[in-house]
Short mmCIF file of C-alpha atoms in Angstrom, two decimals:
data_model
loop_
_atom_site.label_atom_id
_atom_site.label_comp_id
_atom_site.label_asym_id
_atom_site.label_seq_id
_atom_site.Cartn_x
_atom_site.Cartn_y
_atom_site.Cartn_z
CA UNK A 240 -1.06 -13.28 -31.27
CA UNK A 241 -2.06 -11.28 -34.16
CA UNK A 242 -5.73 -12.33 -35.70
CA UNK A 243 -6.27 -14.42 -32.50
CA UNK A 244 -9.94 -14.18 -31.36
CA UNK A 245 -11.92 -15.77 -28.72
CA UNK A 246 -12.98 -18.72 -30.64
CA UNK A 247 -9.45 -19.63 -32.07
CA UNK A 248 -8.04 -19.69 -29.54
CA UNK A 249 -10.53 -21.97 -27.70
CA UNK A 250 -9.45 -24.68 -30.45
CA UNK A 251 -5.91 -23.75 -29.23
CA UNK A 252 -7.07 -24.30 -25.57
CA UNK A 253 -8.77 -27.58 -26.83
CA UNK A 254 -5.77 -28.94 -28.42
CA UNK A 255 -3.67 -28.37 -25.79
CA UNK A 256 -6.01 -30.30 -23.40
CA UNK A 257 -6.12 -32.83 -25.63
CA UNK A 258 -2.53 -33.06 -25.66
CA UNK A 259 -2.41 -33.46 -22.12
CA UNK A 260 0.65 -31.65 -20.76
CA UNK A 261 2.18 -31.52 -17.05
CA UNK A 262 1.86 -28.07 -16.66
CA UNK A 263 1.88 -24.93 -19.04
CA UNK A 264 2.13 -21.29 -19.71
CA UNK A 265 -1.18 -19.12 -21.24
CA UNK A 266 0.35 -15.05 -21.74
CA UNK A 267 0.18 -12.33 -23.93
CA UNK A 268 2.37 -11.91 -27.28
CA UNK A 269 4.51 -8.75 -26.24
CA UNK A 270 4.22 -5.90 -29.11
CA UNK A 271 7.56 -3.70 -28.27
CA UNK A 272 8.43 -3.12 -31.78
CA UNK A 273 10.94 -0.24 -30.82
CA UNK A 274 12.88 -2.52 -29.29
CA UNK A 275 13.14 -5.50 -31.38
CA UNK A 276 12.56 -4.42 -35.43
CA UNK A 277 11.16 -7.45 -37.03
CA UNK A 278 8.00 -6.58 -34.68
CA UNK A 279 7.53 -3.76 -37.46
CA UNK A 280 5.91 -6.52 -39.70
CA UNK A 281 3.06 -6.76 -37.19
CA UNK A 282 0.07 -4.09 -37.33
CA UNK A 283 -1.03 -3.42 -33.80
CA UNK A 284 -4.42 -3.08 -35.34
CA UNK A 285 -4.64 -6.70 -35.87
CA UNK A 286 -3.58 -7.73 -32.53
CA UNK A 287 -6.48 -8.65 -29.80
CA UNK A 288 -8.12 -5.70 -28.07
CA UNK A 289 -7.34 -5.54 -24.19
CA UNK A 290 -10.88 -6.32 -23.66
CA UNK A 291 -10.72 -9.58 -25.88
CA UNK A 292 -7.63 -10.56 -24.06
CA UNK A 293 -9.41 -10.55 -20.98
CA UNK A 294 -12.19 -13.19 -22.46
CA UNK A 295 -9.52 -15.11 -23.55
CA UNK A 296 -7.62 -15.70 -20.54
CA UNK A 297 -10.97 -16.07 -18.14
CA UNK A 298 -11.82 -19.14 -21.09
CA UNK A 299 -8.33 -20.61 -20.62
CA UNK A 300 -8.67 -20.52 -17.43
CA UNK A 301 -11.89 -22.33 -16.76
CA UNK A 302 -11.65 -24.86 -19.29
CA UNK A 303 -8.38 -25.85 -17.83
CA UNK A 304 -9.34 -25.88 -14.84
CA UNK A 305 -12.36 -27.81 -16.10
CA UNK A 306 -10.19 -30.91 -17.46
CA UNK A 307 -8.49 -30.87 -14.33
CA UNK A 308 -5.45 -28.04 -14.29
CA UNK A 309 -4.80 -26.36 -11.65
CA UNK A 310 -4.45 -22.73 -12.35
CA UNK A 311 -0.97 -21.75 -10.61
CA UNK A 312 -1.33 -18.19 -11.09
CA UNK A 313 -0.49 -15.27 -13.33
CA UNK A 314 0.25 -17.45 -16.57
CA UNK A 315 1.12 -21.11 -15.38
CA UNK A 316 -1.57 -23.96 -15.14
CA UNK A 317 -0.56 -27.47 -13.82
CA UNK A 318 -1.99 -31.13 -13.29
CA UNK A 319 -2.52 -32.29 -9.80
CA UNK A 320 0.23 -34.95 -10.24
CA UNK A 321 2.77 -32.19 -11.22
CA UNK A 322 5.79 -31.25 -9.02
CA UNK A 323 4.47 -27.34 -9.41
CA UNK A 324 1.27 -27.81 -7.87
CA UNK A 325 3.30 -30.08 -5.78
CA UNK A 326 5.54 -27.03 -4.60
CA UNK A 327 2.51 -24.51 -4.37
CA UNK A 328 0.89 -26.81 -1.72
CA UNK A 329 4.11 -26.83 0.41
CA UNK A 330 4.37 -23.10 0.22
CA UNK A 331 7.58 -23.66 -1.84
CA UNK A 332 6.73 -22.25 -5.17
CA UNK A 333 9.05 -19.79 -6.46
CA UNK A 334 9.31 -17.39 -9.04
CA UNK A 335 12.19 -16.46 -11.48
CA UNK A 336 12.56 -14.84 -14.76
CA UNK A 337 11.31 -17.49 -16.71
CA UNK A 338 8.28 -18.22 -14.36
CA UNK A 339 7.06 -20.57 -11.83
CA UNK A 340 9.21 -23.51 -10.40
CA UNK A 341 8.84 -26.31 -8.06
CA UNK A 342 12.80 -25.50 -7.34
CA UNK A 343 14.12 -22.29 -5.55
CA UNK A 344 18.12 -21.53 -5.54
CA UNK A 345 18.89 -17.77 -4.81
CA UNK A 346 21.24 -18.12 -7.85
CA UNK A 347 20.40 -17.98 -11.69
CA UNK A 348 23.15 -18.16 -14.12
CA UNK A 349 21.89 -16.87 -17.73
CA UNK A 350 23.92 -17.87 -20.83
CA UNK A 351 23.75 -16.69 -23.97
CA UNK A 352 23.01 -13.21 -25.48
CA UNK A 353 20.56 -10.76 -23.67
CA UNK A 354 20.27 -13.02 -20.80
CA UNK A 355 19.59 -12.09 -17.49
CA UNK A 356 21.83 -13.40 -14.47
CA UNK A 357 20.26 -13.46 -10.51
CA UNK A 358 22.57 -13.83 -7.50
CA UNK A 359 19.59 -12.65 -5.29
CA UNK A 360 21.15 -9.30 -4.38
CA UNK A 361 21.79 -8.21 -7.96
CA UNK A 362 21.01 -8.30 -11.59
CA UNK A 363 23.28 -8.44 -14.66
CA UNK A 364 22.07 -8.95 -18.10
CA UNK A 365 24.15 -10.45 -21.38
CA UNK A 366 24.84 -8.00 -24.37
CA UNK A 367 22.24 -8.30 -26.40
CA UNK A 368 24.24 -8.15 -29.95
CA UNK A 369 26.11 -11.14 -30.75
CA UNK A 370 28.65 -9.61 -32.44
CA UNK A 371 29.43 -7.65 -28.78
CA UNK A 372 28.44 -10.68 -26.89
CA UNK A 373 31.57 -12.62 -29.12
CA UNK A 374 33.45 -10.26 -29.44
CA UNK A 375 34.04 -9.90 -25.76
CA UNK A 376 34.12 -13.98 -25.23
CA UNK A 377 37.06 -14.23 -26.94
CA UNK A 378 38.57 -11.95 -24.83
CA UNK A 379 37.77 -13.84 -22.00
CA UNK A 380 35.78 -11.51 -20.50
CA UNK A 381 32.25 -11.84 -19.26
CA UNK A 382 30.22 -10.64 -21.23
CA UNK A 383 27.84 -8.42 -19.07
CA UNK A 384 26.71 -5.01 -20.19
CA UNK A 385 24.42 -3.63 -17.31
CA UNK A 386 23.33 -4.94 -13.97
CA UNK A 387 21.76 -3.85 -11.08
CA UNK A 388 22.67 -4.25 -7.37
CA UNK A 389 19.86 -4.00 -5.09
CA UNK A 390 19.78 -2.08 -1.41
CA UNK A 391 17.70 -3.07 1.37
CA UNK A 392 14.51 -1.50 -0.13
CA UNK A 393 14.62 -3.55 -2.69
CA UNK A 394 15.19 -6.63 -1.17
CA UNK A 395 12.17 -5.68 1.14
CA UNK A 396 10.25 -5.05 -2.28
CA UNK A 397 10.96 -8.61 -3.89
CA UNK A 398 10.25 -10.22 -0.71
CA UNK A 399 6.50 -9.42 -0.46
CA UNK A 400 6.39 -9.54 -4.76
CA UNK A 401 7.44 -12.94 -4.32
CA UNK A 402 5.18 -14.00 -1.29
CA UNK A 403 2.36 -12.10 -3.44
CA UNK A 404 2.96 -14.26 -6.74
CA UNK A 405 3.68 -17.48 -5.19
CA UNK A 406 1.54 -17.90 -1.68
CA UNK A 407 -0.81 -14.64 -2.89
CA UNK A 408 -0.57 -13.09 0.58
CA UNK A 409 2.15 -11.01 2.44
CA UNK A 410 2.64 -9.15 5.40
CA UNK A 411 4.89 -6.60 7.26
CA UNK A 412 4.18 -8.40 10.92
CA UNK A 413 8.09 -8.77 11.31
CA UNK A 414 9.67 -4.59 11.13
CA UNK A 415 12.40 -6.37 8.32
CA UNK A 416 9.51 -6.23 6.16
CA UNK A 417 7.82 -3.03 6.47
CA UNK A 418 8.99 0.18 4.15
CA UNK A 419 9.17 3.45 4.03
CA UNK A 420 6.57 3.99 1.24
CA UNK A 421 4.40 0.94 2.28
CA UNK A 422 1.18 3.48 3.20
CA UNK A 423 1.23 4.91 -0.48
CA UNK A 424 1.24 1.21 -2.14
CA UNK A 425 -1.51 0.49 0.29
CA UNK A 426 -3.24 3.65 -1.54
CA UNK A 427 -2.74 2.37 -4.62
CA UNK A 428 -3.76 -0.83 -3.98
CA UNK A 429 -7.39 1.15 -3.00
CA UNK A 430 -9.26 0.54 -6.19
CA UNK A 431 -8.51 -3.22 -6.39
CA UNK A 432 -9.65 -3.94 -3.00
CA UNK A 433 -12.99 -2.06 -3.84
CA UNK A 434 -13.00 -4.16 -6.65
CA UNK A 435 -12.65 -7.74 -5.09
CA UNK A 436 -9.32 -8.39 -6.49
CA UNK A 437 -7.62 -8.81 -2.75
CA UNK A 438 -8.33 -7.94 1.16
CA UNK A 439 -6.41 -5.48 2.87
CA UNK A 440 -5.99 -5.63 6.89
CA UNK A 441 -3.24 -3.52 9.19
CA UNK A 442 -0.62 -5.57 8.79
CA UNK A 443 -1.08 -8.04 5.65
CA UNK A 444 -2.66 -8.61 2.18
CA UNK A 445 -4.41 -11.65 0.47
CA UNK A 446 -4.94 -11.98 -2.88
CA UNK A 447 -8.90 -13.28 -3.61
CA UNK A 448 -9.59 -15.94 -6.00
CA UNK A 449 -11.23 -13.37 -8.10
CA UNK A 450 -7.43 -11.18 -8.05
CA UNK A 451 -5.18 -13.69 -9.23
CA UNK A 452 -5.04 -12.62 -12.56
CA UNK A 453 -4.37 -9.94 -11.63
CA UNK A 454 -1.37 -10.43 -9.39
CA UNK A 455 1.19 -9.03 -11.55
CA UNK A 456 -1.08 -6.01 -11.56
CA UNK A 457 -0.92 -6.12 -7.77
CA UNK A 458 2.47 -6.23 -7.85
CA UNK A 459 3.21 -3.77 -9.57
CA UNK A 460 1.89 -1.41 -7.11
CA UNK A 461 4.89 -2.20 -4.64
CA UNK A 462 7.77 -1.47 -7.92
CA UNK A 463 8.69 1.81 -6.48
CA UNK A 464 10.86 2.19 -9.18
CA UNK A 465 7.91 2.00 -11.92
CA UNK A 466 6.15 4.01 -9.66
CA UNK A 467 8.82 6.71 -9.75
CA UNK A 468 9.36 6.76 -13.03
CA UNK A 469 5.83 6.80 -14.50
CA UNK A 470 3.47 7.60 -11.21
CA UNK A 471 0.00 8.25 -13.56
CA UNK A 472 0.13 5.09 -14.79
CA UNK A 473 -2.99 2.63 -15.23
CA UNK A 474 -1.60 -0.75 -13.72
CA UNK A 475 -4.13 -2.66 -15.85
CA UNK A 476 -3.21 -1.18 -18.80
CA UNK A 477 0.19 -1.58 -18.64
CA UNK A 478 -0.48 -5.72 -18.39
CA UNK A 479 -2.94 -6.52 -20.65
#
């Protein structure tokens, strides 16, 4: 958050700990002030350099893990005795828009404006003014505003995003799971093998110890669609 530093937010981590919760959720404040105005307020200046960001998750993470967390992945952290770490030793962790769960259904129902909806081979998202959202209750329709229906690439696509986030490995052993495009991900994925953050062999990927921070990252290298529609960009940069 804005005016967070390294040591604040080690009292933060401290009285959390302290607090003793089943499981929780460490990520970045997101600063999109063209999409959501009161974000004006806010001077970027006086939010945490990418750099300091860094220091602060690698602190959460290790003294969490030093009182006994487990650190999930990405953002979540959980005690032993918690059905999520529960869920990632069975190999049944799961992922949805609101992060990790112990409980997978291929169906999400959002309510309420601006949420999003799953049935596992589509998208739809709420209206995001309430006035529209109401306005369209009351005439008993549903009110949905844009969606998203996904082909066979893209189920391919969120089947190895998934296996990456929640068992940190994937592989394209079975031909249902290997794409078109899957040498140029590979590619991009070139710099963060050099770099520790995951092994690479013909037909799989694991994600190191040392990567899983940096999953979404990884992930992000198989979103053809980002990839399409911004190809130059710096994965890290875009996450932290």
């Amino acid at each position: 958050l804005p005016f967070q530093t390294l040591a604040s937010f080690a009292k933060t981590v401290d009285a959390v700990i302290e607090m003793s919760p089943d499981r929780l959720s460490v990520f970045n404040y997101a600063h999109m002030p063209h999409l959501f105005s009161p974000q004006k307020r806010i001077n970027s200046e006086d939010l945490p350099k990418p750099e300091e960001k860094l220091k602060i998750l690698q602190m959460s993470i290790e003294k969490l893990t030093q009182a006994g967390y487990v650190y999930i992945g990405m953002d979540h952290f959980a005690l032993p005795t918690d059905t999520l770490y529960k869920s990632m030793l069975n190999g049944k962790l799961h992922r949805n828009f609101m992060g990790y769960t112990a409980s997978k259904t291929q169906a999400m129902i959002g309510l309420g404006v601006s949420s999003i909806s799953d049935s596992w081979y589509g998208f739809a998202q709420n209206e995001k003014g309430i006035e529209a959202y109401y306005s369209l209750l009351n005439e008993n329709i549903i009110p949905v505003y844009r969606g998203h229906s996904l082909n066979k690439e893209d189920l391919i696509i969120r089947k190895h995003i998934l296996n990456l986030m929640c068992q940190f490995k994937t592989s394209w052993t079975q031909d249902s799971l290997y794409f078109s495009e899957l040498p140029e991900v590979l590619i991009r994925l070139k710099e963060m093998e050099v770099d520790g953050l995951l092994h690479v062999n013909s037909n799989y990927i694991e994600v190191t110890t040392k990567g899983r921070p940096f999953v979404r990252n990884i992930c992000m290298a198989f979103d053809l669609l980002l990839q399409r529609k911004q190809p130059d960009t710096q994965l890290f940069s875009m996450t932290v």
